[in-house]
XYZ file of C-alpha atoms in Angstrom:
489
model
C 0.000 0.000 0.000
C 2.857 2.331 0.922
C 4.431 1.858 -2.377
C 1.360 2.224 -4.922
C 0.183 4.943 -2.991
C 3.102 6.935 -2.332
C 2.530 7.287 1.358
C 5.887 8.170 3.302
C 6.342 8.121 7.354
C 5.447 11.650 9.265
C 6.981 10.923 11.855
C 10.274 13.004 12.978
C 11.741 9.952 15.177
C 10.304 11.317 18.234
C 8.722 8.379 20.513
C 4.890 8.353 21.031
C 5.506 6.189 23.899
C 7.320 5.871 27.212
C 7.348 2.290 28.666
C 8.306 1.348 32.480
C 9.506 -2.378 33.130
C 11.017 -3.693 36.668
C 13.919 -1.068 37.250
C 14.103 0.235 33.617
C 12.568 2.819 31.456
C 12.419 3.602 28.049
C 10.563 5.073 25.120
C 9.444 3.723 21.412
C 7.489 4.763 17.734
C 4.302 2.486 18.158
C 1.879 5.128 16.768
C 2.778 5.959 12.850
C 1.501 8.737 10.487
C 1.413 7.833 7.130
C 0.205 10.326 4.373
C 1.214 11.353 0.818
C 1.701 15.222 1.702
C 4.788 16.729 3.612
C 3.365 17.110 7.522
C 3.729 20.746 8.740
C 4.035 19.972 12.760
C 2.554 17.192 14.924
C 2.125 16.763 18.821
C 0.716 14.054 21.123
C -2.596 14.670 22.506
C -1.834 12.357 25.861
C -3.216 14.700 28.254
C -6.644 15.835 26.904
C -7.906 12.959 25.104
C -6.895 10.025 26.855
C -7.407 6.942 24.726
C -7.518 4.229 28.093
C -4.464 2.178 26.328
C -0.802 2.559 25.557
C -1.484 4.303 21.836
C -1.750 8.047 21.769
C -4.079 10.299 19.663
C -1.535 12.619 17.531
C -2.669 15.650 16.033
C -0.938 16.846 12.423
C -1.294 19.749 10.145
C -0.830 19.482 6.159
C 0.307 22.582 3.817
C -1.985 21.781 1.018
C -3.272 24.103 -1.704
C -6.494 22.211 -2.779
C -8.688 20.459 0.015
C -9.579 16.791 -1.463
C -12.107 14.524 -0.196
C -13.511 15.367 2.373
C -16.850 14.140 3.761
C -17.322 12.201 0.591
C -17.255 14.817 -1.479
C -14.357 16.912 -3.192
C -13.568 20.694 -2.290
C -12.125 22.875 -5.020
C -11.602 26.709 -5.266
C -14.480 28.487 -5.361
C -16.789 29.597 -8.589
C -16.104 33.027 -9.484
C -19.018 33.296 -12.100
C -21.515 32.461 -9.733
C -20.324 35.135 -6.868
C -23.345 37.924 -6.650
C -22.689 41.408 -6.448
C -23.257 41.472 -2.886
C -20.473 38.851 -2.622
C -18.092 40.893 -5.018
C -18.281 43.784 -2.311
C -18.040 41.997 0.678
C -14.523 40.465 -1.558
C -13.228 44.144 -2.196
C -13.477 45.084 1.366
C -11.930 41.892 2.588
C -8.883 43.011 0.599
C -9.263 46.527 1.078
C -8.530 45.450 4.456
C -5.678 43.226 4.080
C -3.861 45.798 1.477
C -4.511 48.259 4.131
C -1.131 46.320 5.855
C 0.857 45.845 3.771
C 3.180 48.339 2.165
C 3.260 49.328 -1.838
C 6.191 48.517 -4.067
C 8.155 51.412 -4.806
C 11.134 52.640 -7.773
C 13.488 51.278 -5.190
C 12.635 48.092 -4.455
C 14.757 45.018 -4.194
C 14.544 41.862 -5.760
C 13.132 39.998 -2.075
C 10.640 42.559 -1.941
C 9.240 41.545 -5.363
C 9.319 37.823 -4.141
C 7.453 38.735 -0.670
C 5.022 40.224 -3.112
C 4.045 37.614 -5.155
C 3.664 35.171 -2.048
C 1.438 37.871 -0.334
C -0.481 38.752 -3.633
C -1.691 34.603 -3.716
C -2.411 34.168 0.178
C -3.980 36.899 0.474
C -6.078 36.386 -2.724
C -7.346 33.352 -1.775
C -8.478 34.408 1.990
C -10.061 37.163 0.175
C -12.346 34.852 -2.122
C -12.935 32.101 -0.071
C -15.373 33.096 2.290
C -17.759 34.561 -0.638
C -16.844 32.454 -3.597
C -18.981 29.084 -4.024
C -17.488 26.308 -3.278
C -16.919 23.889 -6.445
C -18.310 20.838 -4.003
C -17.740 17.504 -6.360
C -20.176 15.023 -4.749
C -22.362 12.264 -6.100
C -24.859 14.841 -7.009
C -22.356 15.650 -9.501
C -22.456 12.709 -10.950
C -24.379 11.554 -14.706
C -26.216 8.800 -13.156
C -27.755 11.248 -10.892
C -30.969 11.247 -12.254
C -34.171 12.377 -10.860
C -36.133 9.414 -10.363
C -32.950 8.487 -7.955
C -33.019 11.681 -6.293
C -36.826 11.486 -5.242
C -35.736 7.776 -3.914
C -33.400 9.525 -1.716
C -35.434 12.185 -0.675
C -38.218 9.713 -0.104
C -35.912 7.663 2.834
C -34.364 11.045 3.918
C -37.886 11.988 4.997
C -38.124 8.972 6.562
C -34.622 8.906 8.842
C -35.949 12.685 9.926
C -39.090 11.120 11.258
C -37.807 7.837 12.408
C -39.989 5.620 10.094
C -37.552 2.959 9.133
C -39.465 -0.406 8.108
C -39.119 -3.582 5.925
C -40.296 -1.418 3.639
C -38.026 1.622 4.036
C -35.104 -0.953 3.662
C -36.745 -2.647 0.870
C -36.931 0.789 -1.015
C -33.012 1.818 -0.209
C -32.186 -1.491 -1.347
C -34.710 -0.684 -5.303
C -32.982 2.703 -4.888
C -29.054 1.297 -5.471
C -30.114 -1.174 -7.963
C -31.437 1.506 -9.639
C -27.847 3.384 -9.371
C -26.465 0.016 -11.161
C -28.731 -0.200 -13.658
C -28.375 3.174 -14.458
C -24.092 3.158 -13.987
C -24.544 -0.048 -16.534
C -26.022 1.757 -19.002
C -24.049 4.600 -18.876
C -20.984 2.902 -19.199
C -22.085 0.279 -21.985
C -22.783 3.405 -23.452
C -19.813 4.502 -23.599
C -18.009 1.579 -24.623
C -19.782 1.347 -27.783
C -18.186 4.518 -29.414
C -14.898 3.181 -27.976
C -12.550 2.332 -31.161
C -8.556 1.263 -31.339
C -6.729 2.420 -28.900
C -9.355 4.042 -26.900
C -10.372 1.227 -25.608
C -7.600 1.458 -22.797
C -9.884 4.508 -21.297
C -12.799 1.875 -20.391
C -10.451 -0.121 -18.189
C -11.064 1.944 -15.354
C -14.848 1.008 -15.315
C -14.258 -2.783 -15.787
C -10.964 -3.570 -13.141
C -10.550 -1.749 -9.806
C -6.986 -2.460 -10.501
C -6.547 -1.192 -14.469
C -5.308 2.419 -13.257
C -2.020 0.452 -11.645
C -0.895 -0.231 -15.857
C -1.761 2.076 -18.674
C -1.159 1.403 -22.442
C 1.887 0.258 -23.235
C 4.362 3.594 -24.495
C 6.903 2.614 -27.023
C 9.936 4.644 -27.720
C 12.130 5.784 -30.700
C 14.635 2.672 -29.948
C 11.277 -0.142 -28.624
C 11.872 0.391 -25.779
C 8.183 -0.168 -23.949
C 6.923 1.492 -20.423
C 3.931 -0.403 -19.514
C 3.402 1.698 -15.883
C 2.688 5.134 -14.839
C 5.868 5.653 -13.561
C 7.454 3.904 -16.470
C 6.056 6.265 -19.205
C 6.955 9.444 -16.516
C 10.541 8.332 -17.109
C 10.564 8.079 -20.775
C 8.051 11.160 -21.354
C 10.462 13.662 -19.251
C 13.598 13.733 -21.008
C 11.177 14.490 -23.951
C 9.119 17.490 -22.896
C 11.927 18.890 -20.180
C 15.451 17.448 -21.002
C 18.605 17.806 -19.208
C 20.829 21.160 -20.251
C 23.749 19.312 -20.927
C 25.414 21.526 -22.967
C 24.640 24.859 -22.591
C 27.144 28.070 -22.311
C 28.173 30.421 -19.496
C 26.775 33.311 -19.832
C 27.338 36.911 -18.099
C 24.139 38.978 -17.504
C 24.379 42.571 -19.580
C 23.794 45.694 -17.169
C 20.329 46.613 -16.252
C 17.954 48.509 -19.212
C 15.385 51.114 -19.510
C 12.687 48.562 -20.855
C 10.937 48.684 -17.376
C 10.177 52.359 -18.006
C 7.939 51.049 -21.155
C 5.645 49.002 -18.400
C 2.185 51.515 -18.131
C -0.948 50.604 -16.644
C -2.253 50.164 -19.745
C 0.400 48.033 -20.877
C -0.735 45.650 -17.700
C -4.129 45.475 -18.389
C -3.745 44.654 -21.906
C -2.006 41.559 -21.059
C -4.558 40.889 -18.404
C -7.384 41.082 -20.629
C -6.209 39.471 -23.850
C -6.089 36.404 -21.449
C -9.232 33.954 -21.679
C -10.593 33.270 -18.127
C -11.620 29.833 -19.434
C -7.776 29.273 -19.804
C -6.697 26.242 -17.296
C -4.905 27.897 -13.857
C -1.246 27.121 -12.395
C -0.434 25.189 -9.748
C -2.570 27.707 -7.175
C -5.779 27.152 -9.261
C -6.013 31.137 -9.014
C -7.772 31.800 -12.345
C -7.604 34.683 -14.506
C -11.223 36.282 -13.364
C -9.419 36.456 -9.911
C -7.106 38.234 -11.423
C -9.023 40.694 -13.188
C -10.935 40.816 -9.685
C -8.014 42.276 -7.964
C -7.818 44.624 -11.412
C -10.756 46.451 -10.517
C -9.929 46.271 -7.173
C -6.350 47.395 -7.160
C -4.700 47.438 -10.526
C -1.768 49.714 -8.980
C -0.424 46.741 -7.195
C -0.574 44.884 -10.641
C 1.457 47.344 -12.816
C 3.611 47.854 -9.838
C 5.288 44.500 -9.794
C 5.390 43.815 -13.155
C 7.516 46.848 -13.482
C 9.523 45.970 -10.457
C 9.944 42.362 -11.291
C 11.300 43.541 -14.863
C 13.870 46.371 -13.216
C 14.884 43.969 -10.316
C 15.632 41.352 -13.352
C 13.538 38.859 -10.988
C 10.919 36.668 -11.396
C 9.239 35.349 -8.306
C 10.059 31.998 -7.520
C 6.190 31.611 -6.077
C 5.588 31.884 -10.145
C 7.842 28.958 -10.885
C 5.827 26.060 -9.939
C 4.706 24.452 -13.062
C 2.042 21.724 -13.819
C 3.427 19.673 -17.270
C -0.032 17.793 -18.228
C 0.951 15.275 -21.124
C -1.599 14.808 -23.886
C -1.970 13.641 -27.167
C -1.031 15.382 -30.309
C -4.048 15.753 -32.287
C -4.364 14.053 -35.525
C -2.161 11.224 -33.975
C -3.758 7.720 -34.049
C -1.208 5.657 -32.769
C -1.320 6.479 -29.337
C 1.493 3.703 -28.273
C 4.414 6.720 -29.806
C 5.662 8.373 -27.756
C 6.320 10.912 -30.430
C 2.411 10.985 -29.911
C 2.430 12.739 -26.833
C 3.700 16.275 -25.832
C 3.490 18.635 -22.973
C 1.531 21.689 -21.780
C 3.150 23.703 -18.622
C 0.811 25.064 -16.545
C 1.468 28.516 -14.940
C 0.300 30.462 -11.935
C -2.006 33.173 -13.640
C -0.354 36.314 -12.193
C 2.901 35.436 -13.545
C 1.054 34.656 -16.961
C 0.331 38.501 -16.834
C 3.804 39.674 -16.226
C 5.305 37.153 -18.807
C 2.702 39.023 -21.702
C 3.954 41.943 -20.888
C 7.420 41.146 -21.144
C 6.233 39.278 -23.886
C 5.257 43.061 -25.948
C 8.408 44.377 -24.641
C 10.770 41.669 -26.464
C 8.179 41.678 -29.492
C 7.825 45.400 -29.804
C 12.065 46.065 -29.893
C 12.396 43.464 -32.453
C 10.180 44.304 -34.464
C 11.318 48.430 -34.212
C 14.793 47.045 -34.715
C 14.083 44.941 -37.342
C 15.731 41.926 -35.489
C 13.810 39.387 -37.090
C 13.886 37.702 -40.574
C 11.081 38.913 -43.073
C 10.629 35.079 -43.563
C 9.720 34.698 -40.190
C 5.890 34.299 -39.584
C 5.497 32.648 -36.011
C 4.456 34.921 -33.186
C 4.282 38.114 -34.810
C 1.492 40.948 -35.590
C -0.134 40.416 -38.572
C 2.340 37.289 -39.790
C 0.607 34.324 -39.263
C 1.183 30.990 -40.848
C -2.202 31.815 -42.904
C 0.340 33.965 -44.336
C 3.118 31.666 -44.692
C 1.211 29.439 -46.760
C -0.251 32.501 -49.179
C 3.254 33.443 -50.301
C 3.950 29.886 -50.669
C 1.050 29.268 -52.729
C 1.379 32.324 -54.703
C 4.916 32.102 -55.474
C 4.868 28.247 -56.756
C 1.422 29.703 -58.952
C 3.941 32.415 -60.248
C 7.170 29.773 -60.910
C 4.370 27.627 -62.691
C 3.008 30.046 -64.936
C 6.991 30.535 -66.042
C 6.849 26.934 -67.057
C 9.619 26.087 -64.447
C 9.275 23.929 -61.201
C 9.009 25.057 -58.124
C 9.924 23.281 -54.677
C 9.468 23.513 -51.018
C 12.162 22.672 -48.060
C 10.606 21.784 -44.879
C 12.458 21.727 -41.795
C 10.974 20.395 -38.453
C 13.021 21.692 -35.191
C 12.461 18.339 -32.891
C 11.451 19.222 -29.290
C 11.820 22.975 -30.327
C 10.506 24.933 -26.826
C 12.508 22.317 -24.240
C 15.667 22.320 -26.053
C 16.446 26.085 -25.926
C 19.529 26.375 -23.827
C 19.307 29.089 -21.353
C 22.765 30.357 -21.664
C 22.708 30.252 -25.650
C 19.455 32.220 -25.659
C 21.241 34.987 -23.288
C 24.187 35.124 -26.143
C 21.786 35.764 -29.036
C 19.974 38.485 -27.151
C 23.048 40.127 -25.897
C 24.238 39.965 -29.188
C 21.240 41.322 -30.578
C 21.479 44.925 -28.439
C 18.285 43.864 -27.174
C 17.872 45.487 -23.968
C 19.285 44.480 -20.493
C 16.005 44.832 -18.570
C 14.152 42.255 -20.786
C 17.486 40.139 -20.613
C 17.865 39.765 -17.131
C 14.689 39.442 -16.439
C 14.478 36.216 -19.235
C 17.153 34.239 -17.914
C 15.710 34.924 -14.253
C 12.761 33.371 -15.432
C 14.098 30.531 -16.705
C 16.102 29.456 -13.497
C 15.341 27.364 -10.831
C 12.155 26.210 -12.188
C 10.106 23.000 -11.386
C 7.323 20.855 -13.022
C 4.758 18.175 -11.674
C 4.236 16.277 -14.911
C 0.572 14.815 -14.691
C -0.094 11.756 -16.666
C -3.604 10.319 -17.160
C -4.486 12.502 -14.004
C -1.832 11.317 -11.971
C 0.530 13.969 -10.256
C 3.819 12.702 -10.235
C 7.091 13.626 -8.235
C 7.868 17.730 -8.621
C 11.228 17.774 -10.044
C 13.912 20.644 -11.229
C 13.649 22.007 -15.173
C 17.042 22.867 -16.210
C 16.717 23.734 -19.454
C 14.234 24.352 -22.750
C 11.230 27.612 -22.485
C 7.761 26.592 -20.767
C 5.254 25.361 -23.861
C 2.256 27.369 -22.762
C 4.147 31.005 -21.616
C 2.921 33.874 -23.295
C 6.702 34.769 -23.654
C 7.889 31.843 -25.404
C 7.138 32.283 -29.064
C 8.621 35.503 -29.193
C 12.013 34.300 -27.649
C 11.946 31.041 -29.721
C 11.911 33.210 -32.547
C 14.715 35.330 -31.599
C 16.459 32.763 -30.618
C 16.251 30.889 -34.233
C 16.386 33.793 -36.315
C 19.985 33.422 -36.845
C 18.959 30.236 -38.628
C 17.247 31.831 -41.926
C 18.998 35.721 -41.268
């Protein structure tokens, strides 16, 4: 159990028991804590809740970001759309009230005052909402075979406990009510099987053996080599989506810039805005309608670390906590590839907004400076690959009506995001005049970063990222295509 679950010891080797025997004394560990979350503190409850034998009751606290199961049902953060008006007020004066304390960022301030910042701008965001926001409860209420002929069954016999009429009958009813929950679970999942085909099939075994989630499809690589477990496919999908930086250069950061001067309020909100609050949240599961919450709020506070995190060449580490959920390429049937498979990294939301704006900064320079290729199409205004594919088209329609041939060289960068090298990517920008603010700020950002990949909704171990750009940052097209202009320029 310890081992499929992941469950480690709590304890800190101090005894929960003192022993006497004849003339001697001593004490031992008889009372474990297992759990699958680091243990904040713990203490022995010996004195106030006496248990009448030689175990102890011990008392433990959790650091956990999302509450899970509790009660039968599953707790999540709370429902921003469905917060009244009323509750939207009551929210602003919550954190008119915690601002109130704490202290504004200023043209001075240091790099650790940007990091206190970001940690305070999350706790104190989420004390804010929760008492007002609704609760995203995940019960069996939730569930599709929830139906209302098996609600009114369960209303019927909760009327019943209340008044303390339980009969043959009453247990003859509870006992039609959960065959109706089978019948109804059977059909839903026969259902479902029939518009299984190939390899989706795998997805059903959930429903049909207890134990199919302890093996997943079998994951073949480029040499056939085969990972037939979760953990097995972790170890082949990582080096894939976040490799090692093996061999990457020393770099030298350039002197500070003037690009944090460029950072307005209007700047901020654009890249707040242009962000869709249907967009998947980080790690903190602080969406982007929080965000914009603490916008209309106190947008000050907003434009003021952005333009502090881009002077102080710092990016929080609070924002560096990454979620890499593996799916499957679209288009690709053959699921047992692993060249099937790629990786999205989830970011905190408020760091989202900082990287756009950063984002415009790099964008904006090269663009001014003419830094980029004119055969570059790929994250740039008004150069999409809609684009690409005109010219194409219209240049192989003019070669033909010449009565020549025309061809096309394609060129596929493998792995293109994770295999940017941090220190290579701080050469071509240096060596592009592009300015230091932006610079400094970039390879900040890319340092000391981690990622819980999450396979078929398992979370696995959290583990360093030491080289390639996050696939899903709003500033990594724009520095990918910096950083391969040299390439076609």
């Amino acid at each position: 159990m310890i081992h499929e679950h992941g469950v480690a010891f709590g304890n800190d080797n101090r005894p929960t028991h003192y022993w006497t025997s004849h003339d001697s004394m001593g004490e031992s560990i008889i009372d474990l804590d297992l759990a699958n979350q680091q243990f904040g503190k713990w203490m022995i409850l010996a004195t106030s809740h006496a248990t009448g034998s030689d175990h102890e009751i011990i008392e433990w606290e959790l650091d956990m970001e999302i509450q899970e199961e509790a009660g039968g049902t599953q707790v999540i953060r709370g429902n921003l759309a469905a917060m009244t008006q009323d509750d939207v007020e009551v929210s602003e004066e919550l954190w008119r009230q915690w601002a109130a304390e704490w202290a504004h960022l200023g043209a001075e301030s240091m790099g650790d005052e940007v990091e206190s910042e970001a940690k305070w701008f999350r706790e104190a965001l989420i004390k804010v909402l929760n008492p007002t926001a609704k609760q995203i409860t995940i019960c069996m209420h939730s569930k599709r075979w929830w139906n209302g002929e098996i609600k009114e069954m369960r209303s019927q016999m909760d009327r019943k406990k209340r008044r303390r009429r339980w009969s043959a009958a009453t247990a003859q009813a509870k006992a039609e009510r959960q065959k109706s929950v089978r019948r109804v679970k059977d059909k839903l999942r026969n259902d479902y099987l029939k518009i299984l085909t190939g390899a989706e099939v795998w997805r059903a075994a959930k429903f049909a053996n207890p134990w199919a989630g302890m093996t997943v499809e079998a994951l073949t690589d480029r040499d056939g080599k085969q990972a037939n477990t979760i953990a097995e496919h972790e170890e082949m999908l990582r080096p894939e989506s976040f490799p090692l930086n093996e061999y990457d250069q020393f770099f030298e950061l350039p002197p500070a810039g003037e690009a944090h001067q460029s950072i307005t309020e209007h700047a901020a909100e654009r890249a707040l805005f242009s962000q869709s609050v249907r967009q998947a949240p980080g790690p903190d599961i602080l969406s982007f309608e929080a965000v914009q919450l603490l916008w209309r709020w106190e947008k000050e506070r907003i434009v003021e670390i952005a333009k502090a995190a881009v002077k102080t060449g710092r990016h929080p580490a609070v924002w560096k906590r990454a979620s890499g959920v593996v799916f499957r390429n679209p288009g690709n049937d053959d699921s047992t590839k692993l060249t099937a498979y790629r990786s999205i990294s989830q970011l905190r939301c408020i760091g989202k907004v900082v990287e756009t704006v950063v984002a415009e900064l790099l964008a904006e320079e090269a663009e001014r400076r003419g830094l980029l290729s004119d055969s570059q199409f790929g994250s740039r205004k008004r150069r999409s690959a809609i684009d690409a594919a005109a010219i194409m088209v219209d240049r192989a329609h003019a070669t033909w009506r010449e009565g020549t041939a025309a061809g096309v060289l394609l060129m596929d960068i493998k792995a293109a995001f994770p295999r940017v090298g941090r220190g290579r990517l701080v050469h071509t920008t240096m060596g592009k005049g592009i300015d230091g603010d932006s610079i400094r700020w970039t390879a900040r950002f890319r340092s000391d970063r981690t990622v819980e990949m999450v396979i078929e909704s398992n979370d696995m171990e959290r583990r360093p990222m030491a080289a390639g750009i996050p696939q899903g940052s709003p500033q990594s097209p724009i520095l990918f295509a910096v950083y391969t202009t040299g390439l076609i320029k």
